[in-house]
CSV table of N, CA and C in Angstrom, one decimal:
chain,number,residue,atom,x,y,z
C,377,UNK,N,27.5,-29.1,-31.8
C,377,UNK,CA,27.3,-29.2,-30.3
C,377,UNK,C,26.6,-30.5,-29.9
C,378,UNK,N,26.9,-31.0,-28.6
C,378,UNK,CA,26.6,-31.9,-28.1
C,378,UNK,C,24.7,-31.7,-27.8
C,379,UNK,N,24.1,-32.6,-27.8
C,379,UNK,CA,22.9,-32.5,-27.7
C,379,UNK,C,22.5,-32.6,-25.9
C,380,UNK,N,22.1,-31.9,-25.7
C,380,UNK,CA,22.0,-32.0,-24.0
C,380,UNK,C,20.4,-32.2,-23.7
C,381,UNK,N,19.5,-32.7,-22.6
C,381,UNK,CA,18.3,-32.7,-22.4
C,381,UNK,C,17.6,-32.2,-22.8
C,382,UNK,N,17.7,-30.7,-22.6
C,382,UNK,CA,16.6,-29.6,-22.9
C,382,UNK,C,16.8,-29.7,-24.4
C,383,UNK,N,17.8,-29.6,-25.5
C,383,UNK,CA,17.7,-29.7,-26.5
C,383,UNK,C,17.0,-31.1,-27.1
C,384,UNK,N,17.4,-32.0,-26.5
C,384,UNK,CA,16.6,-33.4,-27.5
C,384,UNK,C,14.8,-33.0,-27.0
C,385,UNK,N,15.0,-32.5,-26.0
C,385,UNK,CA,13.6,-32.2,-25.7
C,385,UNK,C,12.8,-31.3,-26.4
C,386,UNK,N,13.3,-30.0,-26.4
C,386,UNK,CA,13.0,-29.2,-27.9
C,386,UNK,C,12.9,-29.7,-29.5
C,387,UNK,N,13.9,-30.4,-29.7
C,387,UNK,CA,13.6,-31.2,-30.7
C,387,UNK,C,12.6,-32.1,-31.1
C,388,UNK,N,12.1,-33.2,-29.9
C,388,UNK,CA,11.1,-33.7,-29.7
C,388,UNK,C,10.1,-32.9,-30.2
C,389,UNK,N,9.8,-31.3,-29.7
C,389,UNK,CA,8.8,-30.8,-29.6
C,389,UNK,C,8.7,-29.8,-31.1
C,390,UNK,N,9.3,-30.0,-32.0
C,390,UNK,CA,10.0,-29.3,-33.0
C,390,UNK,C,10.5,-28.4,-33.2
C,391,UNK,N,11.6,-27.8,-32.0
C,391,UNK,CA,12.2,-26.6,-32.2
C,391,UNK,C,13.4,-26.8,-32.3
C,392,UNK,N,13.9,-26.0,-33.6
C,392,UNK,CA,15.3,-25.9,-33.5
C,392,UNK,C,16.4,-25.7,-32.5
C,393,UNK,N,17.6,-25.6,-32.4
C,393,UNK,CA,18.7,-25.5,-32.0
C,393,UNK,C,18.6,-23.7,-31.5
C,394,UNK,N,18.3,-22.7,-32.6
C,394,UNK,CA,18.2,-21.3,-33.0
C,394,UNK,C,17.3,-21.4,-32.1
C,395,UNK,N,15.7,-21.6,-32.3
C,395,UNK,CA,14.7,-21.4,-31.4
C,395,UNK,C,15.0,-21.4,-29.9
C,396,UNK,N,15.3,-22.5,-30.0
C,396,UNK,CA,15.6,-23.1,-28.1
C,396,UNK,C,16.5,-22.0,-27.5
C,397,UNK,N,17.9,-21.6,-28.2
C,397,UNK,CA,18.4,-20.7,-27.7
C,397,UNK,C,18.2,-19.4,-27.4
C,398,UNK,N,16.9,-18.9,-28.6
C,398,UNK,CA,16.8,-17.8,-28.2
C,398,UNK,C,15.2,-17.2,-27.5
C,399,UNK,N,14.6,-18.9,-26.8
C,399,UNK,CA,13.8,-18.7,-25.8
C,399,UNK,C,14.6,-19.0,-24.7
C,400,UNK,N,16.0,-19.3,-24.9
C,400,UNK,CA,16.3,-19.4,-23.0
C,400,UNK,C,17.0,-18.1,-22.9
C,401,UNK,N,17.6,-17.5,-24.0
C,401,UNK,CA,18.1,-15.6,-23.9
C,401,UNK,C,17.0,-15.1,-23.4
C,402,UNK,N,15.4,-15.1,-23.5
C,402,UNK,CA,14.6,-14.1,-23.5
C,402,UNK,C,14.2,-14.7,-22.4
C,403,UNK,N,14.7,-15.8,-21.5
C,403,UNK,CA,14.3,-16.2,-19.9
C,403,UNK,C,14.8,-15.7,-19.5
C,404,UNK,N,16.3,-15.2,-19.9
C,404,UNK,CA,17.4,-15.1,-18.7
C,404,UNK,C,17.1,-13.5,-18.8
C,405,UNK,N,16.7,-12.6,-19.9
C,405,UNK,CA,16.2,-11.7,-20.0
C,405,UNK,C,15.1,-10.9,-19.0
C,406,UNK,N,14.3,-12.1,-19.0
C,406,UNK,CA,12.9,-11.7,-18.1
C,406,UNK,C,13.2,-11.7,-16.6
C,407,UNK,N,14.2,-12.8,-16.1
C,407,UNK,CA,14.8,-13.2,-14.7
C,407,UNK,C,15.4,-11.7,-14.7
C,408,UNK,N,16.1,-11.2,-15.2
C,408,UNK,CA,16.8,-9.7,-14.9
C,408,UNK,C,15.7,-8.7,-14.5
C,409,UNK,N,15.0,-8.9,-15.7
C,409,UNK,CA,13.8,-7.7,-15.4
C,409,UNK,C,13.1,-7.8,-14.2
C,410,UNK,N,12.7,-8.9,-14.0
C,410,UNK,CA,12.2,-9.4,-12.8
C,410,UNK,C,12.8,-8.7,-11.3
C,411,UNK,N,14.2,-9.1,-11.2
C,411,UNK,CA,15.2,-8.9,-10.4
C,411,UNK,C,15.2,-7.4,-10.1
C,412,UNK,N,15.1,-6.8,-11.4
C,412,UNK,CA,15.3,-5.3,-11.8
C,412,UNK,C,13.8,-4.5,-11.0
C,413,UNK,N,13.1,-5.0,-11.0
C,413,UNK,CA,11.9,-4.6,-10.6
C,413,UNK,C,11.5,-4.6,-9.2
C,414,UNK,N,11.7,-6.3,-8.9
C,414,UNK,CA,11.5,-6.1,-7.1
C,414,UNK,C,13.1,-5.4,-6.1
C,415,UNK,N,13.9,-5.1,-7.2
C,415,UNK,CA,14.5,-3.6,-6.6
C,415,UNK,C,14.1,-2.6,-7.1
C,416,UNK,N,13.4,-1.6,-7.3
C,416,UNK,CA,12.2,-0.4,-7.2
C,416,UNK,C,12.0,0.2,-6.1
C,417,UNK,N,12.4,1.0,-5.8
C,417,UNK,CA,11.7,1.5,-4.5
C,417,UNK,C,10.8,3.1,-5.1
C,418,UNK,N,9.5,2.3,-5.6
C,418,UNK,CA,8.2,3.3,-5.8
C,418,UNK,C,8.0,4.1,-4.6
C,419,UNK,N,7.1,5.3,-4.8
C,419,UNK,CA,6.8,6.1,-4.1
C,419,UNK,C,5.3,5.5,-3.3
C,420,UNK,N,5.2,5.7,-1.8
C,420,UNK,CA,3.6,4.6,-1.6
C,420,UNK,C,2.4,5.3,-2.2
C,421,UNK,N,1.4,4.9,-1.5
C,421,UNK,CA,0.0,5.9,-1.8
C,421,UNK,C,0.1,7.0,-1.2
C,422,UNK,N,-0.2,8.6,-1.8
C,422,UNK,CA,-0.1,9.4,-1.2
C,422,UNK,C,-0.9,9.8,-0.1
C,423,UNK,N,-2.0,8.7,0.5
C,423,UNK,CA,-2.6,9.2,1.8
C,423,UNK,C,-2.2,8.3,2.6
C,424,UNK,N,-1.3,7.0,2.5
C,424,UNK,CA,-0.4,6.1,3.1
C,424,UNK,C,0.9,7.1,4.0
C,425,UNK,N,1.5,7.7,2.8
C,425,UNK,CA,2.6,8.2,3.1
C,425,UNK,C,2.4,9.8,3.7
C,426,UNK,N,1.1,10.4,3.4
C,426,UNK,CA,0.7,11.8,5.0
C,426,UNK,C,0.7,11.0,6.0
C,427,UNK,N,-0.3,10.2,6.5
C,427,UNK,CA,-0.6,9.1,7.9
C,427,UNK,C,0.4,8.9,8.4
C,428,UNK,N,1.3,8.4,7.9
C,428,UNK,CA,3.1,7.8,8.0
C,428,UNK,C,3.7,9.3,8.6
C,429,UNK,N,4.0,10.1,7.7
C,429,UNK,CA,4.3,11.2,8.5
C,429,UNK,C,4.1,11.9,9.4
C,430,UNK,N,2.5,11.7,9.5
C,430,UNK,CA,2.1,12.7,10.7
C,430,UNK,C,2.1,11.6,11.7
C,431,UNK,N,2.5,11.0,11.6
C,431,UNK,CA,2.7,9.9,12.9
C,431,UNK,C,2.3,8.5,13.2
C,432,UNK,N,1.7,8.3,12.1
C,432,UNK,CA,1.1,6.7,11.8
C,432,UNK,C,-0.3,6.7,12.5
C,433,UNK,N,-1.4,5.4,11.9
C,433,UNK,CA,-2.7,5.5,12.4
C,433,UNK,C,-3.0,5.4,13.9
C,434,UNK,N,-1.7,5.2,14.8
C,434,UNK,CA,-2.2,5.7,16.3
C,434,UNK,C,-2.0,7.1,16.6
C,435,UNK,N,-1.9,7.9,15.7
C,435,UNK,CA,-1.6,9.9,15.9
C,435,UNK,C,-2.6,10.2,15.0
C,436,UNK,N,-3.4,9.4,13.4
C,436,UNK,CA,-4.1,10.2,12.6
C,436,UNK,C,-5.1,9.6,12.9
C,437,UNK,N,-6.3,10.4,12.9
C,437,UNK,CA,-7.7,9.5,12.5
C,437,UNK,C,-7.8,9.6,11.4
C,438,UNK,N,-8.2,8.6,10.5
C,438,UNK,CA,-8.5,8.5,8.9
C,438,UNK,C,-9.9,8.2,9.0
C,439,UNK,N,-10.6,8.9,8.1
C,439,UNK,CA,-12.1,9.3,7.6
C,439,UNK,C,-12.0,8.8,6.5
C,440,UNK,N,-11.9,7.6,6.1
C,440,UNK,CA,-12.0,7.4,4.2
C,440,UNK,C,-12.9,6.4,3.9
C,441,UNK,N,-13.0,6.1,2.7
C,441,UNK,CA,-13.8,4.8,3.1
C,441,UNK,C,-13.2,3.6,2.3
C,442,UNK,N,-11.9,3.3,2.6
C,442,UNK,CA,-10.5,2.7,2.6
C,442,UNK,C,-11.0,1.8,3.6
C,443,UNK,N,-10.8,0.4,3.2
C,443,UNK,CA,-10.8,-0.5,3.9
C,443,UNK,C,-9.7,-1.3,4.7
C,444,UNK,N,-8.8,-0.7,3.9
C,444,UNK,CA,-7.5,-1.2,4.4
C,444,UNK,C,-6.1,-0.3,3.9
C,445,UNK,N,-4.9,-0.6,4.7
C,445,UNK,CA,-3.7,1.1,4.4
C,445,UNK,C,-2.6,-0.1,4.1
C,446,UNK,N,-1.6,0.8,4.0
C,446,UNK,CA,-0.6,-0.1,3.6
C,446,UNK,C,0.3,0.6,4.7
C,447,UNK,N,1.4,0.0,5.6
C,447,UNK,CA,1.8,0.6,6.7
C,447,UNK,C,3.2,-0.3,6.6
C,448,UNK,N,4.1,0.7,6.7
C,448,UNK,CA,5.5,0.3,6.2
C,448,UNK,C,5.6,0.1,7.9
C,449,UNK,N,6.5,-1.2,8.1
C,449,UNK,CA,6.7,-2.2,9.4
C,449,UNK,C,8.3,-1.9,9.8
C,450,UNK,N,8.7,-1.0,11.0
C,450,UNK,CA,9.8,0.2,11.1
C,450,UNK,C,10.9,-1.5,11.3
C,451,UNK,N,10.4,-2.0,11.7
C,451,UNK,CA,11.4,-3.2,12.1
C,451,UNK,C,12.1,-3.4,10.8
C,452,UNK,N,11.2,-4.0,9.8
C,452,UNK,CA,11.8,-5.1,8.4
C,452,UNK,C,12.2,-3.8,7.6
C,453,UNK,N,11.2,-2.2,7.8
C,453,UNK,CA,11.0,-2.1,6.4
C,453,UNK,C,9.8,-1.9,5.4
C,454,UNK,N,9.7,-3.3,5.3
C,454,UNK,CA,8.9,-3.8,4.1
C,454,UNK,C,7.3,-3.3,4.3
C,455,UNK,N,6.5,-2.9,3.6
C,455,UNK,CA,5.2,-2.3,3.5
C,455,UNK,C,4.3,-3.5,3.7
C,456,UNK,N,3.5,-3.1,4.6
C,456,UNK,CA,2.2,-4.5,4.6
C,456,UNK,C,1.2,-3.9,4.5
C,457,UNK,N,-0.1,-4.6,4.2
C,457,UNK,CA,-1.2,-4.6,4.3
C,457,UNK,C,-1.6,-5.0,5.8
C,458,UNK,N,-2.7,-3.6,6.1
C,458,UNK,CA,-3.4,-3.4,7.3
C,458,UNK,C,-4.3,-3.0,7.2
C,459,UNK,N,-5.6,-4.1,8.1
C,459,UNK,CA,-7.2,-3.7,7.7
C,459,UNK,C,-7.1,-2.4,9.0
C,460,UNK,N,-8.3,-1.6,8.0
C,460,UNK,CA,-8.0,0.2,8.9
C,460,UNK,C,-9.5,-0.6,10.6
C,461,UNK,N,-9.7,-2.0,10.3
C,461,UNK,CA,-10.3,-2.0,11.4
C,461,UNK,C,-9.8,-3.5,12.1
C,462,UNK,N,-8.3,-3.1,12.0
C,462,UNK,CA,-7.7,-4.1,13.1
C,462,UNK,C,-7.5,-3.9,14.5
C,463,UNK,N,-8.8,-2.9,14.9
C,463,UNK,CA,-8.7,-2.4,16.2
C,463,UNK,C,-10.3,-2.9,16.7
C,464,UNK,N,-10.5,-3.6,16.0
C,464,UNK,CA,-11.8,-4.1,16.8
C,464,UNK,C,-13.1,-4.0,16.6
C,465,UNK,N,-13.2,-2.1,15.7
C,465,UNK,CA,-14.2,-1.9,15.3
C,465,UNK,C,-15.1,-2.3,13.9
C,466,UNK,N,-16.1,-2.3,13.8
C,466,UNK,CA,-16.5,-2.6,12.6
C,466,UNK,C,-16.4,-1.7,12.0
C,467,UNK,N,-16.0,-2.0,10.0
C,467,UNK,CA,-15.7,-1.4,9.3
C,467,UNK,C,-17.0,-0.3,9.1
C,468,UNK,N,-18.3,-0.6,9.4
C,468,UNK,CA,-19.4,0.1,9.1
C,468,UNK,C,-19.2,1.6,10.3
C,469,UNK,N,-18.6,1.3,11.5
C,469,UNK,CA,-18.5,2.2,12.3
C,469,UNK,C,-17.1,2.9,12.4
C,470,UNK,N,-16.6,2.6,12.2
C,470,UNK,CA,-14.9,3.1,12.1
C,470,UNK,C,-14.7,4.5,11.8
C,471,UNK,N,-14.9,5.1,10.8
C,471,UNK,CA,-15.0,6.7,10.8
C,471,UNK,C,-15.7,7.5,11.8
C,472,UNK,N,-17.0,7.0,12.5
C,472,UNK,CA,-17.2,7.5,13.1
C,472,UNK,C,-16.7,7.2,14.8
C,473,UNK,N,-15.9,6.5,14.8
C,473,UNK,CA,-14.5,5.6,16.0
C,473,UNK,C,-13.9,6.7,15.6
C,474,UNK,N,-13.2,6.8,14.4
C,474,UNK,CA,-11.6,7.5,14.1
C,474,UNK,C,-12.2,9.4,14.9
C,475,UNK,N,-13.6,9.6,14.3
C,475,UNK,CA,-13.8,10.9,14.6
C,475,UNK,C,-13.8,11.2,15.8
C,476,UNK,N,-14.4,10.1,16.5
C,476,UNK,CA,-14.8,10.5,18.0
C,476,UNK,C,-13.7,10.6,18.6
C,477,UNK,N,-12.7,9.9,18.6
C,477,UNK,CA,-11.1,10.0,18.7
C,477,UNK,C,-10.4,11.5,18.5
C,478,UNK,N,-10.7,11.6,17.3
C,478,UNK,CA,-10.1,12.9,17.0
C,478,UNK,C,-10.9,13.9,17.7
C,479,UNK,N,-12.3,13.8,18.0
C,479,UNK,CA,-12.8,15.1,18.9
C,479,UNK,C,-12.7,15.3,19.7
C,480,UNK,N,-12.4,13.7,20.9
C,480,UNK,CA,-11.9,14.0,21.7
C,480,UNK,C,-10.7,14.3,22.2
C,481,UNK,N,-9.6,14.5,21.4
C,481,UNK,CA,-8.4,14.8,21.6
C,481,UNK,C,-7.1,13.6,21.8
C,482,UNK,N,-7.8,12.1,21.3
C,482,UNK,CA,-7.1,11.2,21.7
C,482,UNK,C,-5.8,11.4,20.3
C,483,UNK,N,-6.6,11.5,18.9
C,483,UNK,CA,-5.7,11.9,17.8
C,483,UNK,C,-6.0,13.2,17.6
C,484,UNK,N,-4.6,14.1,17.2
C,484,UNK,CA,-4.5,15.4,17.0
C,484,UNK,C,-4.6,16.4,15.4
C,485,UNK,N,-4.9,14.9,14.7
C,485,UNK,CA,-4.7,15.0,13.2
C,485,UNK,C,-5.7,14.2,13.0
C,486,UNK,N,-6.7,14.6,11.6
C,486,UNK,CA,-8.0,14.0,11.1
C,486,UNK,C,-7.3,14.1,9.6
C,487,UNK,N,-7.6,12.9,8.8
C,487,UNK,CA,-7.0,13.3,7.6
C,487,UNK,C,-8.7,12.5,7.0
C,488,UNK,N,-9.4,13.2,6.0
C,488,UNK,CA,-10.5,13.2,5.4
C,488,UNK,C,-10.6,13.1,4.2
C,489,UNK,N,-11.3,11.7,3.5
C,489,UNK,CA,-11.7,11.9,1.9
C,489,UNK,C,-13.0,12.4,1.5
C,490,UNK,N,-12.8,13.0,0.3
C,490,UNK,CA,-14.1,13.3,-0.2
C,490,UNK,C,-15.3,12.0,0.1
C,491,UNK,N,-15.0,10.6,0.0
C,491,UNK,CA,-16.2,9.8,0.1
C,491,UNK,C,-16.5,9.6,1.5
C,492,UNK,N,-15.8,10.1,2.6
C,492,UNK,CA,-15.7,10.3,4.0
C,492,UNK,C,-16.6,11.7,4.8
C,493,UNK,N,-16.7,12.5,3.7
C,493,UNK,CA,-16.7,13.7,4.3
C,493,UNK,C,-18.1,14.2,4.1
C,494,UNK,N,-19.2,13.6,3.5
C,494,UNK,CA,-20.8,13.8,3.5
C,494,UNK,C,-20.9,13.5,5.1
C,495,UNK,N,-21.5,14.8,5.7
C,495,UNK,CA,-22.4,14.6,7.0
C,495,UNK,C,-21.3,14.6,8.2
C,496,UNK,N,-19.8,14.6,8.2
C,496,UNK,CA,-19.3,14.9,9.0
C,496,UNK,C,-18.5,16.0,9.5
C,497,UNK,N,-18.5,16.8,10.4
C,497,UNK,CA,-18.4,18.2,10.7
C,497,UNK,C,-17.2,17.8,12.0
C,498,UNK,N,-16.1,18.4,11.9
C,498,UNK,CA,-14.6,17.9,12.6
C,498,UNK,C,-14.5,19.4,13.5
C,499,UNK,N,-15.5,20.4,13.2
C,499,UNK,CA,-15.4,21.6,13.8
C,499,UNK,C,-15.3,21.1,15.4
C,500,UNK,N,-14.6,22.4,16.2
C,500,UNK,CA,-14.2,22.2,17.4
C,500,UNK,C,-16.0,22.0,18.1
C,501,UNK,N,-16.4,21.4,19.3
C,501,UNK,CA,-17.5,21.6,19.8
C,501,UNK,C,-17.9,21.4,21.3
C,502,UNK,N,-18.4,22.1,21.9
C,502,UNK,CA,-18.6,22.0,23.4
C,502,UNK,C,-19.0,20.9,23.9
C,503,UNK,N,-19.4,19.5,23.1
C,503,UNK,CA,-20.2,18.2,23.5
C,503,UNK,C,-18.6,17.8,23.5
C,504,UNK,N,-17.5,17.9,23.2
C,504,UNK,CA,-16.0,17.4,22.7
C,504,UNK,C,-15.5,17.1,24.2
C,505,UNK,N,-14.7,16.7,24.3
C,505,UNK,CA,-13.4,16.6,25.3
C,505,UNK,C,-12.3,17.8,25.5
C,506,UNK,N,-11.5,17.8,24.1
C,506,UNK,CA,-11.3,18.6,23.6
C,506,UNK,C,-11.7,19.6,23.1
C,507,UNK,N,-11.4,20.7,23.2
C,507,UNK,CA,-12.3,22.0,22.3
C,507,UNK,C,-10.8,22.9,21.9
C,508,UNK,N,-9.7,22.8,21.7
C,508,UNK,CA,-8.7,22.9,20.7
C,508,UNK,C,-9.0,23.6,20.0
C,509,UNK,N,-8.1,24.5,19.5
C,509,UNK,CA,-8.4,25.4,17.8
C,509,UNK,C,-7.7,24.0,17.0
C,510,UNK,N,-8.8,24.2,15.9
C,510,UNK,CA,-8.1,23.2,14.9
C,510,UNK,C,-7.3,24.0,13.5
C,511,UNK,N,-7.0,23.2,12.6
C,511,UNK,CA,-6.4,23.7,11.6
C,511,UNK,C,-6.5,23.1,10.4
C,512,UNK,N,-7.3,23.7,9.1
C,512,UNK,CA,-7.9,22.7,7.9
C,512,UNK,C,-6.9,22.9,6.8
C,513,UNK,N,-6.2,22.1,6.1
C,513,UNK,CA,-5.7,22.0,4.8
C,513,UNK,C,-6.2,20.5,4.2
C,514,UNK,N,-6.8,21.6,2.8
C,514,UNK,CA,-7.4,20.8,1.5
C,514,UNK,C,-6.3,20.1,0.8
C,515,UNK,N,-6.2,18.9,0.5
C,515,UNK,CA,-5.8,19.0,-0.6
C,515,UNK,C,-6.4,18.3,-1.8
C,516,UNK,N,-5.5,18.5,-3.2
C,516,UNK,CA,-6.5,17.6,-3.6
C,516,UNK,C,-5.4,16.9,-5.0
C-alpha cells in the first residue's frame, strides 16, 4: 500500500500498518456507538414525568427539595433544564410559594418528597382560599 499521511505519521510514532488500522476500526466503531446512543429515547425522571402529566409545573406544585426539573419543550421536543425557581422566588422559599399556591387553589395537584414533607401539612383548611376535598396518593 501506498503510504498516506496518517500512516507515515503513525510510523513516525512507532506504529505499525496493523496497529494504525485497527485503531481507526475501533474509531469508526465508537462514532457508531456514539450515534447509537444519542438515538435513545430513555425514560425521564419519574417525578419529571408525573409533573409533565398532570399538567406541567404551572398545574403541579412541587414540594421537593430539587433545585432544578428537567421539562421537555412541546415545541423542539428536546428536554431542558429548568431552575424550579425561574419564577422569581428564592429557592429557600419556593416550597413554601408552590404550597401556598396549591392551598389556595391556584394549583390543583401537590406532588411531595420525603425531604419536602417535614412540617408541612397540605390538609384542606379554613385560613385557605380554597377548602376543596383533596385526595392523597403515596408513592414510593
Amino acid at each position: 500500500r501506498e503510504e498516506g499521511p496518517r500512516l507515515k505519521r503513525a510510523r513516525r510514532n512507532g506504529l505499525s500498518w496493523e496497529m494504525t488500522e485497527k485503531c481507526r476500526r475501533a474509531m469508526s466503531r465508537v462514532r457508531r456507538l456514539k450515534k447509537k446512543v444519542r438515538a435513545l429515547v430513555l425514560p425521564g425522571n419519574p417525578l419529571d414525568v408525573i409533573i409533565n402529566e398532570l399538567g406541567g409545573s404551572d398545574e403541579v406544585a412541587e414540594l421537593t427539595g430539587r433545585k432544578s426539573r428537567m421539562v421537555r419543550d412541546p415545541a423542539t421536543g428536546k428536554v431542558v433544564m429548568e431552575n424550579r425557581n425561574s419564577n422569581g422566588v428564592s429557592m429557600d422559599q419556593q416550597n413554601i410559594y408552590e404550597k401556598n399556591l396549591f392551598m389556595d387553589g391556584e394549583k390543583l395537584v401537590a406532588v411531595i418528597s420525603e425531604a419536602a414533607s417535614a412540617g408541612i401539612s397540605l390538609q384542606a383548611d379554613r385560613r385557605g382560599k380554597k377548602q376543596r376535598r383533596r385526595s392523597h396518593f403515596n408513592l414510593e
